[in-house]
Tab-separated table of C-alpha atoms in Angstrom:
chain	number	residue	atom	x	y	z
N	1	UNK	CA	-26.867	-15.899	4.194
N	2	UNK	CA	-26.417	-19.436	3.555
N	3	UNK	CA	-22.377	-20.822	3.624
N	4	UNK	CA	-23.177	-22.169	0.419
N	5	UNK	CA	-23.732	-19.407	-1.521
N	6	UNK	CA	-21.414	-18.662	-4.285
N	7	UNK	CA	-21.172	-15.267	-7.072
N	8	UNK	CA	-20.442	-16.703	-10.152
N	9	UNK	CA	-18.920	-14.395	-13.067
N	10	UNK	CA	-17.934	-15.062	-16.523
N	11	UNK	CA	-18.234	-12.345	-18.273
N	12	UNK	CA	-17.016	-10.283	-21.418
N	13	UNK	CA	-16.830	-7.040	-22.093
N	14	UNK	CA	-15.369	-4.405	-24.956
N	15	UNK	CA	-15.098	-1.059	-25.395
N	16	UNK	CA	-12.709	1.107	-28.284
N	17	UNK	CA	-9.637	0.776	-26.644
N	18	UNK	CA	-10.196	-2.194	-24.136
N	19	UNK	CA	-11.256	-5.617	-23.597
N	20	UNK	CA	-11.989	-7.634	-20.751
N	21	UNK	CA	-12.722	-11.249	-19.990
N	22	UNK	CA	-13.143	-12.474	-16.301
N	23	UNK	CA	-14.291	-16.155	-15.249
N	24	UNK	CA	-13.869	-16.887	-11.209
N	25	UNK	CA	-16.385	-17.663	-8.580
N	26	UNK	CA	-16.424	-16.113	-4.766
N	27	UNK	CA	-17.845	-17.812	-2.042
N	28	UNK	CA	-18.806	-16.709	1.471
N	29	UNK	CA	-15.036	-15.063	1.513
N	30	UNK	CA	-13.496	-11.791	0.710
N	31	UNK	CA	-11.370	-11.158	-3.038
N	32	UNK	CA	-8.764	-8.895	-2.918
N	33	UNK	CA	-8.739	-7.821	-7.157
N	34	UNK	CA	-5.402	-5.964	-7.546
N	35	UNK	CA	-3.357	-5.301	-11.274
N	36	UNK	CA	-1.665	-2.413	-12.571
N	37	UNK	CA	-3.583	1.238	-13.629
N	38	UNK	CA	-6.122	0.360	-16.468
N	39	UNK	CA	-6.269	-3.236	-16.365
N	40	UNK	CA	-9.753	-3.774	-15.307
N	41	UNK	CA	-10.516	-3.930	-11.811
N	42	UNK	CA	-13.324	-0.902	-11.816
N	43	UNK	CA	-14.949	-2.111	-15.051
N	44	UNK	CA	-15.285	-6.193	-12.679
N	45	UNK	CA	-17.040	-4.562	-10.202
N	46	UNK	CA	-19.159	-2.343	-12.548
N	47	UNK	CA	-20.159	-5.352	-14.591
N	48	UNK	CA	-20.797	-7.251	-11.182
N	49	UNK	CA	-23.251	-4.495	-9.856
N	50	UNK	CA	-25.288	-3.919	-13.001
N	51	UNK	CA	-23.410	-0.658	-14.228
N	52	UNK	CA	-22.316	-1.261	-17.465
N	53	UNK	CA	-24.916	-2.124	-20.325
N	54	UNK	CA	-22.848	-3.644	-22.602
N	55	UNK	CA	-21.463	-6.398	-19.933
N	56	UNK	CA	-22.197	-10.009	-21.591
N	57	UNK	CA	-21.597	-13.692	-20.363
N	58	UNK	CA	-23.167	-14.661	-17.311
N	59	UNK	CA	-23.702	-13.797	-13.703
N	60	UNK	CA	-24.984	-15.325	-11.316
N	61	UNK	CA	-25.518	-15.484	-7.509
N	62	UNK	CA	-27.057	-18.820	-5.112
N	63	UNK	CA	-28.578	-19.798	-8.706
N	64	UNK	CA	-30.463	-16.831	-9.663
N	65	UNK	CA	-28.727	-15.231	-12.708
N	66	UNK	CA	-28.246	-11.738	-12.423
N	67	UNK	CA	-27.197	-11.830	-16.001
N	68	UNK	CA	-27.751	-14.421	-18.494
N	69	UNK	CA	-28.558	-14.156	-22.094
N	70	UNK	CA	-28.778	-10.538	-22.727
N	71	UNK	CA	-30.828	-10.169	-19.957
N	72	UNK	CA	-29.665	-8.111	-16.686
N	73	UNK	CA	-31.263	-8.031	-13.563
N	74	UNK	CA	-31.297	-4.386	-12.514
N	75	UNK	CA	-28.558	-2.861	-9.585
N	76	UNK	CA	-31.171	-2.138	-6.968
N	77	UNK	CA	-32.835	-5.833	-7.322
N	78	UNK	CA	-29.107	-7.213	-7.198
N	79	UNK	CA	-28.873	-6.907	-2.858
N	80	UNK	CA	-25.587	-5.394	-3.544
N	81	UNK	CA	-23.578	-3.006	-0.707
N	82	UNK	CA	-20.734	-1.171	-2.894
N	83	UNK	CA	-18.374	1.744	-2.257
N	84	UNK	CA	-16.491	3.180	-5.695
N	85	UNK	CA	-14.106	5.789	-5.422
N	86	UNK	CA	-17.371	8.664	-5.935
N	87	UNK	CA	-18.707	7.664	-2.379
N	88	UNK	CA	-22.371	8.921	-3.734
N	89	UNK	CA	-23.742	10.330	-0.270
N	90	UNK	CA	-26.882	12.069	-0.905
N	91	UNK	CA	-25.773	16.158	0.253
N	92	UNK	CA	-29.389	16.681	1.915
N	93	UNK	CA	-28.996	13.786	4.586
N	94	UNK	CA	-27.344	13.617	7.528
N	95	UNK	CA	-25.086	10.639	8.103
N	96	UNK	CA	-27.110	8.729	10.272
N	97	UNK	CA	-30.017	9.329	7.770
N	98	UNK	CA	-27.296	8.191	4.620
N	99	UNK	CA	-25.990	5.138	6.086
N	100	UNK	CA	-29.578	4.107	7.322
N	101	UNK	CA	-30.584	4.407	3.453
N	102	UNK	CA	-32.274	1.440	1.653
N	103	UNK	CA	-32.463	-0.722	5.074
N	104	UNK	CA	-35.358	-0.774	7.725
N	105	UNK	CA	-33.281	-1.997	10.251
N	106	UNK	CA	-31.385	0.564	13.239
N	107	UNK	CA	-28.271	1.898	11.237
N	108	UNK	CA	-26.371	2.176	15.246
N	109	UNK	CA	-24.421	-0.898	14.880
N	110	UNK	CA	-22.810	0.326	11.335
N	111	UNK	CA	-22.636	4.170	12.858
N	112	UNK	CA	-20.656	2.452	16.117
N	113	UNK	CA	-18.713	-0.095	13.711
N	114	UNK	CA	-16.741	2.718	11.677
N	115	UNK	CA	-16.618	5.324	14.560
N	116	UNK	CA	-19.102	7.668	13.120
N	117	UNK	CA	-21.474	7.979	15.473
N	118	UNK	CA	-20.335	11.570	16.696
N	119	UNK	CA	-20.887	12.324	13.200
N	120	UNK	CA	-24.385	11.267	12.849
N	121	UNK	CA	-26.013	14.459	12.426
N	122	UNK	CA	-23.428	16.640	10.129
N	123	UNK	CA	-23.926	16.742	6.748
N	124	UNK	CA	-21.813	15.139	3.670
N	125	UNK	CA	-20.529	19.243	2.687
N	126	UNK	CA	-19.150	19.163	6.683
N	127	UNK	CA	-17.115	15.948	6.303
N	128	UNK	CA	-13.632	14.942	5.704
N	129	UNK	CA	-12.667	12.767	2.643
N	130	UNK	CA	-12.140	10.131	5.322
N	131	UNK	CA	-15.346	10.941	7.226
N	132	UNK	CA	-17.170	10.499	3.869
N	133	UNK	CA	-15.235	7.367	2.579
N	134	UNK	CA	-16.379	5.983	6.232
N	135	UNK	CA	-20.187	6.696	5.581
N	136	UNK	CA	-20.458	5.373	2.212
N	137	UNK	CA	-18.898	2.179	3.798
N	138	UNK	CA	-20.958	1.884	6.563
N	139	UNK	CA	-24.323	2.496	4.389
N	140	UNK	CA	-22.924	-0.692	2.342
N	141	UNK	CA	-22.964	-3.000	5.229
N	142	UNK	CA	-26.033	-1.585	6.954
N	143	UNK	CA	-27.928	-3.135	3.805
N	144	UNK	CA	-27.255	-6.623	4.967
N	145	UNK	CA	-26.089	-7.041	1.178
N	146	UNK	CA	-25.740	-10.615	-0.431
N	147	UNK	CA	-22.418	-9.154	-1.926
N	148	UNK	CA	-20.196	-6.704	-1.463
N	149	UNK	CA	-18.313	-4.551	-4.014
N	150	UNK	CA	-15.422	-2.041	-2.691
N	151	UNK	CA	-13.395	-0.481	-4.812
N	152	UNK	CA	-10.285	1.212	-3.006
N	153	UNK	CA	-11.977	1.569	0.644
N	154	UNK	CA	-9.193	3.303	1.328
N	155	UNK	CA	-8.215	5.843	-1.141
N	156	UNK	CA	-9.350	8.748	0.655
N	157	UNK	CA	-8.392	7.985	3.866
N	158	UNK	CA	-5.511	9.700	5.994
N	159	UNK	CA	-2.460	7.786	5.925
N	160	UNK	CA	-2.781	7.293	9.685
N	161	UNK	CA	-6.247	6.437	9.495
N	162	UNK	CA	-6.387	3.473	7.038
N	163	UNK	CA	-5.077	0.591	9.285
N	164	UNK	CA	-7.959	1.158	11.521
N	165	UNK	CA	-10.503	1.335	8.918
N	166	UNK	CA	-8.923	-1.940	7.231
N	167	UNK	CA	-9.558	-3.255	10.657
N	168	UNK	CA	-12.729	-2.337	10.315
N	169	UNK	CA	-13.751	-3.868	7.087
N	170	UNK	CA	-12.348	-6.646	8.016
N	171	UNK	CA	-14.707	-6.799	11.056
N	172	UNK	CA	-17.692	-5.873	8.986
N	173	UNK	CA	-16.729	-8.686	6.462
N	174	UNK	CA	-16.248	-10.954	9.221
N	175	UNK	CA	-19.816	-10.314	10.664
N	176	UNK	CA	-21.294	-10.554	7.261
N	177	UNK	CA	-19.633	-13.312	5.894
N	178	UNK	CA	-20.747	-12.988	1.782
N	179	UNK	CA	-19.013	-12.840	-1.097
N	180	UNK	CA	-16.755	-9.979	-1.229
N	181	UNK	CA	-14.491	-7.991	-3.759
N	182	UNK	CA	-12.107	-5.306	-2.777
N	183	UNK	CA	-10.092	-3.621	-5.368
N	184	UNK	CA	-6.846	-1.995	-4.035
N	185	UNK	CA	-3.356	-1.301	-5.803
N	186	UNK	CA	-1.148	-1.836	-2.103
N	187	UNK	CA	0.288	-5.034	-1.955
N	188	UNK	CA	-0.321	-5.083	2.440
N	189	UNK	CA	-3.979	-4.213	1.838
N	190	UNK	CA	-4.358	-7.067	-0.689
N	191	UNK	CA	-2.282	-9.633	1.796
N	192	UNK	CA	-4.295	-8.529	4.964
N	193	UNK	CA	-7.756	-7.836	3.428
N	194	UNK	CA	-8.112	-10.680	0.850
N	195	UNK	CA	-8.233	-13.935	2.019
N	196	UNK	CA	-8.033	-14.808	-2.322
N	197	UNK	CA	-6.127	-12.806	-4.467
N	198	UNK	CA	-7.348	-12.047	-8.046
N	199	UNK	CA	-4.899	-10.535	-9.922
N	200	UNK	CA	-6.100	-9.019	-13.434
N	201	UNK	CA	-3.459	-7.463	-16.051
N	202	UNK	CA	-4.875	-5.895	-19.654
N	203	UNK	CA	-8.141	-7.268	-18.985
N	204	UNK	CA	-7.547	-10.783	-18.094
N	205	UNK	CA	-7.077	-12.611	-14.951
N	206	UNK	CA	-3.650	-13.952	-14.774
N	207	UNK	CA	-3.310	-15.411	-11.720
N	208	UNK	CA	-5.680	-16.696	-8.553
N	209	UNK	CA	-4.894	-17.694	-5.581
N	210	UNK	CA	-4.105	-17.132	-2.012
N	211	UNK	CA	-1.070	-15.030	-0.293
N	212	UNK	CA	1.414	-17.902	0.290
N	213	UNK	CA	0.610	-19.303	-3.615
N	214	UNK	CA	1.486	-15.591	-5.172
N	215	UNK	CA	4.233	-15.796	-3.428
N	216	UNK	CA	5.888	-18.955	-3.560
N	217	UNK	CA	4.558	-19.536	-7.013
N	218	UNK	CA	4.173	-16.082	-8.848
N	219	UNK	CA	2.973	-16.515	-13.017
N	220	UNK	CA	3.762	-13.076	-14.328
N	221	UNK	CA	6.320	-10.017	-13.868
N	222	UNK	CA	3.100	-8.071	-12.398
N	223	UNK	CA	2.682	-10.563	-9.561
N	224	UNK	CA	6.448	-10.814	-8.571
N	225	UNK	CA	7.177	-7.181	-8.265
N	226	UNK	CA	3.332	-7.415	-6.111
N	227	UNK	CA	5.173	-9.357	-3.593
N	228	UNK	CA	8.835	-8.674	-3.590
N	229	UNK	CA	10.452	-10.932	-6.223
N	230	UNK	CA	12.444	-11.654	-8.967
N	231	UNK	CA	10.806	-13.576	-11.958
N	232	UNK	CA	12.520	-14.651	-14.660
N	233	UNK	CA	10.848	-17.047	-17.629
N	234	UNK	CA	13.755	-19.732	-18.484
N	235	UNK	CA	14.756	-23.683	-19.318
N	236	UNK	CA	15.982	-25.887	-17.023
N	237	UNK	CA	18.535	-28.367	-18.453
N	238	UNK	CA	21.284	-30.402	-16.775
N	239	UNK	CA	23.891	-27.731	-18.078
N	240	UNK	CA	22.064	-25.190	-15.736
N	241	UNK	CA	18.922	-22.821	-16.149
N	242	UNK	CA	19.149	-20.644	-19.216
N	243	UNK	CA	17.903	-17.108	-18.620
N	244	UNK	CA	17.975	-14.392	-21.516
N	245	UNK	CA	22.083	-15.191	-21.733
N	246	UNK	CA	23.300	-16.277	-18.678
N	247	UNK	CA	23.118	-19.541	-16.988
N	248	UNK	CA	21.812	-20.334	-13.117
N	249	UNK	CA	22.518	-22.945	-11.299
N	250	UNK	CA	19.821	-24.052	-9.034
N	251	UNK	CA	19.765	-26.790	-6.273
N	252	UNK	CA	16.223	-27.673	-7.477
N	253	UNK	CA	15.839	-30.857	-10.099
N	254	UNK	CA	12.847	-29.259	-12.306
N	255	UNK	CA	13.758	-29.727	-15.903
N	256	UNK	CA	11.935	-28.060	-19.104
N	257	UNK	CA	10.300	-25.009	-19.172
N	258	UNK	CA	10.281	-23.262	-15.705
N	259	UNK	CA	9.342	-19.910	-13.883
N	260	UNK	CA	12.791	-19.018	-12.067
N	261	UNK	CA	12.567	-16.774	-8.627
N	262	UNK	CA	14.922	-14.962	-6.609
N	263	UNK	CA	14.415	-13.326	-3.358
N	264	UNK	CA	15.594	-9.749	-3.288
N	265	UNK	CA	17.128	-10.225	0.094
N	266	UNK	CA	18.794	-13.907	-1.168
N	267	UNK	CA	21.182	-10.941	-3.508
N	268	UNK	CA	24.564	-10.191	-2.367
N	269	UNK	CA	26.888	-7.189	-3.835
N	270	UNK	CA	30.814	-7.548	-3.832
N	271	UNK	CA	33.734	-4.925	-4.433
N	272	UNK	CA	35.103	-8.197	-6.677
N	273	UNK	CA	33.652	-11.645	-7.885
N	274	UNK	CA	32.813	-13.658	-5.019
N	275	UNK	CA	34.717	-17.566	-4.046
N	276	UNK	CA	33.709	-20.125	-1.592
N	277	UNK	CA	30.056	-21.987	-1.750
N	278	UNK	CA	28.502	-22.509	-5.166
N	279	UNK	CA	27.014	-19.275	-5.789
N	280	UNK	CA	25.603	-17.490	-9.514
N	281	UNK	CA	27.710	-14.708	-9.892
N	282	UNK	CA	27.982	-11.663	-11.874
N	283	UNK	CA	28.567	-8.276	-12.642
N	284	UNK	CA	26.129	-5.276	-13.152
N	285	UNK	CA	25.329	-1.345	-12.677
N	286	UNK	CA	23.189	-0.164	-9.854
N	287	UNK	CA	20.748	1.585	-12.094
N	288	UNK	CA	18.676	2.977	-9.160
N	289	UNK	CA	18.525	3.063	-5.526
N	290	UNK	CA	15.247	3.041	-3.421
N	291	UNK	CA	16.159	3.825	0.116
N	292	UNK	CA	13.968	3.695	3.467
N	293	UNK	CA	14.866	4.078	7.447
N	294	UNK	CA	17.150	0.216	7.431
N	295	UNK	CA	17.425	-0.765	3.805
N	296	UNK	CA	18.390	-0.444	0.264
N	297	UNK	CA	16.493	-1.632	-2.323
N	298	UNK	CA	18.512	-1.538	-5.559
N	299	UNK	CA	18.117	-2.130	-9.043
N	300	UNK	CA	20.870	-4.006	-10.633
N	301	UNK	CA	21.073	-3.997	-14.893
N	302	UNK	CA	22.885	-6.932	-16.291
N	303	UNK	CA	23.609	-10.247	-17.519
N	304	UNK	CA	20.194	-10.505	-15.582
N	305	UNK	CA	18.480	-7.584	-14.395
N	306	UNK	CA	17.734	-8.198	-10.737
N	307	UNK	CA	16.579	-6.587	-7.602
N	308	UNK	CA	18.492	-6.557	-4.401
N	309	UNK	CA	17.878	-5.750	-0.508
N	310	UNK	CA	20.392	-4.859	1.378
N	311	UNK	CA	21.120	-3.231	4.736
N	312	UNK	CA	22.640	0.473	4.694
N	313	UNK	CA	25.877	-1.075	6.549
N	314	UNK	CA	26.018	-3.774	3.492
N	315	UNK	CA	26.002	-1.107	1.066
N	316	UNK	CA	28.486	1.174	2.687
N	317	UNK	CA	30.343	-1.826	2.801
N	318	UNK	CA	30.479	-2.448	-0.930
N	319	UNK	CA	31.097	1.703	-1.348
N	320	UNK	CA	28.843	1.627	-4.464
N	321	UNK	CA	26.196	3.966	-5.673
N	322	UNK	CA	24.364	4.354	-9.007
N	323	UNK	CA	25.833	3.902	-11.766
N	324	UNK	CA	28.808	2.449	-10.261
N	325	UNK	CA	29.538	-1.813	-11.176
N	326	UNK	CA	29.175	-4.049	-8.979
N	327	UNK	CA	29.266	-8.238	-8.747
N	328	UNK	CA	26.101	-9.734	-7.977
N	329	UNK	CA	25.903	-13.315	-6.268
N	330	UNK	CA	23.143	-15.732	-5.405
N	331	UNK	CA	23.342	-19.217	-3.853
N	332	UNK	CA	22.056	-22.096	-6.022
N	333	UNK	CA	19.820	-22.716	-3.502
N	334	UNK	CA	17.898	-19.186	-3.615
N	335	UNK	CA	17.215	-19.692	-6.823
N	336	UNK	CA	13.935	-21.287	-7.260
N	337	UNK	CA	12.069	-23.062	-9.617
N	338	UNK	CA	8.940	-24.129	-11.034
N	339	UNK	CA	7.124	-25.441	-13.906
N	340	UNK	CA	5.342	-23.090	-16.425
């Protein structure tokens, strides 16, 4: 494939209960689509592939519309390798004989690639989830596809299994080097996998970009819980930055409408209200308390609700628990800004 070549989507589509309107283009790269449980992701890659009739707008890839006016170009003339969460093996071939389906060329590499070679003459009934999940992938690649469509690659995989097959992918991607989408809901997949986030939410695409642009500069509630953050919609003034009904301060000089963040591990907790440096303070009720093998993560209601970090020995320090009040702090200069 050319590095010119470019999948270009704008498309609409409607059901009863759901709409959705996507307009991005994918180069010679790999999309990580992520969003919350119903938003849309599938029905992007269905519509990409061909799958659903009712798909309108436009798609098209290196200049050859795949859909345009009406008319759709169907799947199997679209040089598409997908994976959906139904991997779709065909029961009365072996693996070798599935992954070697709808390409002349020797399926060894792809067998070798994902580690199934040992499996190459069992059947789909005498597989794993995994070992299936694996076959279906490899048969994607082993098409030499213009485009590539997974959707959760690693759903069915074993827990311990799933960095090597990311690995993997990546690798395959890599070799490839074509337009790629790869739905997932885990926030490390999308960061490790995608070199282009697409985040969609009820249907629409609400933000795009890469890692270091979600995070630094996340646009909705969605995106900043995605990687880690506190968002907060507010107005920056020279009295301070006015969120719900408190005031910030912030060492940043943004004024007017602004998107406000705040690190979870830039929150400290205090027995009483803290002195010394500038600092936002106030107090609030651990509402709930998420705990893993060196940190907190706690949920503070308030003034401003907020989510904090902390270490085990800083919340033993602070004797609190949920339910209990506490006083929040955070340095003017944690608190970010930026325009909206």
């Amino acid at each position: 494939m050319a590095p010119n070549m470019t999948l270009e989507v704008d498309i609409e589509f409607e059901r009863s209960d759901f709409a959705l309107r996507v307009q991005t283009a994918i180069g010679p790269e790999t999309v990580a689509v992520v969003g919350p449980n119903g938003a849309g992701k599938s029905t992007l890659l269905r519509c990409i592939a061909g799958l659903e009739p009712e798909a309108r707008g436009q798609i098209v890839f290196d200049g050859r519309p795949w859909l345009r006016g009406g008319v759709s170009v169907p799947t199997e003339l679209r040089s598409i390798g997908m994976v959906f969460q139904d991997d779709l093996l065909l029961p009365h071939l072996d693996v070798a004989s599935n992954v070697a389906l709808g390409t002349t060329e020797n399926p060894e590499i792809w067998l070798k690639r994902f580690d199934l070679a040992d499996l190459r003459d069992r059947y789909p009934t005498h597989l794993s989830g995994g070992e299936r999940q694996r076959t279906a992938i490899a048969r994607a690649f082993a098409r030499n596809p213009d485009v590539v469509l997974l959707d959760e690659p690693l759903s069915a995989v074993d827990v311990e299994r799933r960095p090597v097959l990311r690995k993997q992918i990546q690798d395959a991607l890599a070799v490839l080097r074509v337009p790629a989408l790869v739905v997932t809901h885990d926030p490390a997949e999308s960061a490790t996998i995608g070199e282009r986030i697409v985040v969609i939410e009820q249907g629409a695409v609400t933000q795009d970009g890469t890692v270091d642009a979600l995070t630094t500069r996340p646009r909705t509630t969605y995106v900043a819980e995605l990687v880690g953050l506190n968002l907060y919609v507010g107005t920056a003034t020279e009295e301070g930055v006015f969120v719900r009904d408190a005031v910030l301060s912030s060492a940043d000089s943004i004024r007017g409408p602004v998107y406000v963040t705040i690190h979870p591990r830039a929150v400290s907790l205090h027995t009483r209200k803290p002195e010394g440096s500038p600092r936002n303070a106030w107090m609030g009720a651990i509402a709930s308390s998420d705990t893993s093998f060196d940190l907190a993560r706690l949920r503070i209601a308030g003034p401003i609700d907020i989510t904090a970090t902390v270490t085990h020995a800083g919340l033993a320090a602070v004797g609190a628990t949920v339910g209990d009040q506490v006083w929040v702090s955070v340095k003017a200069s944690e608190v970010r800004l930026q325009h909206r």
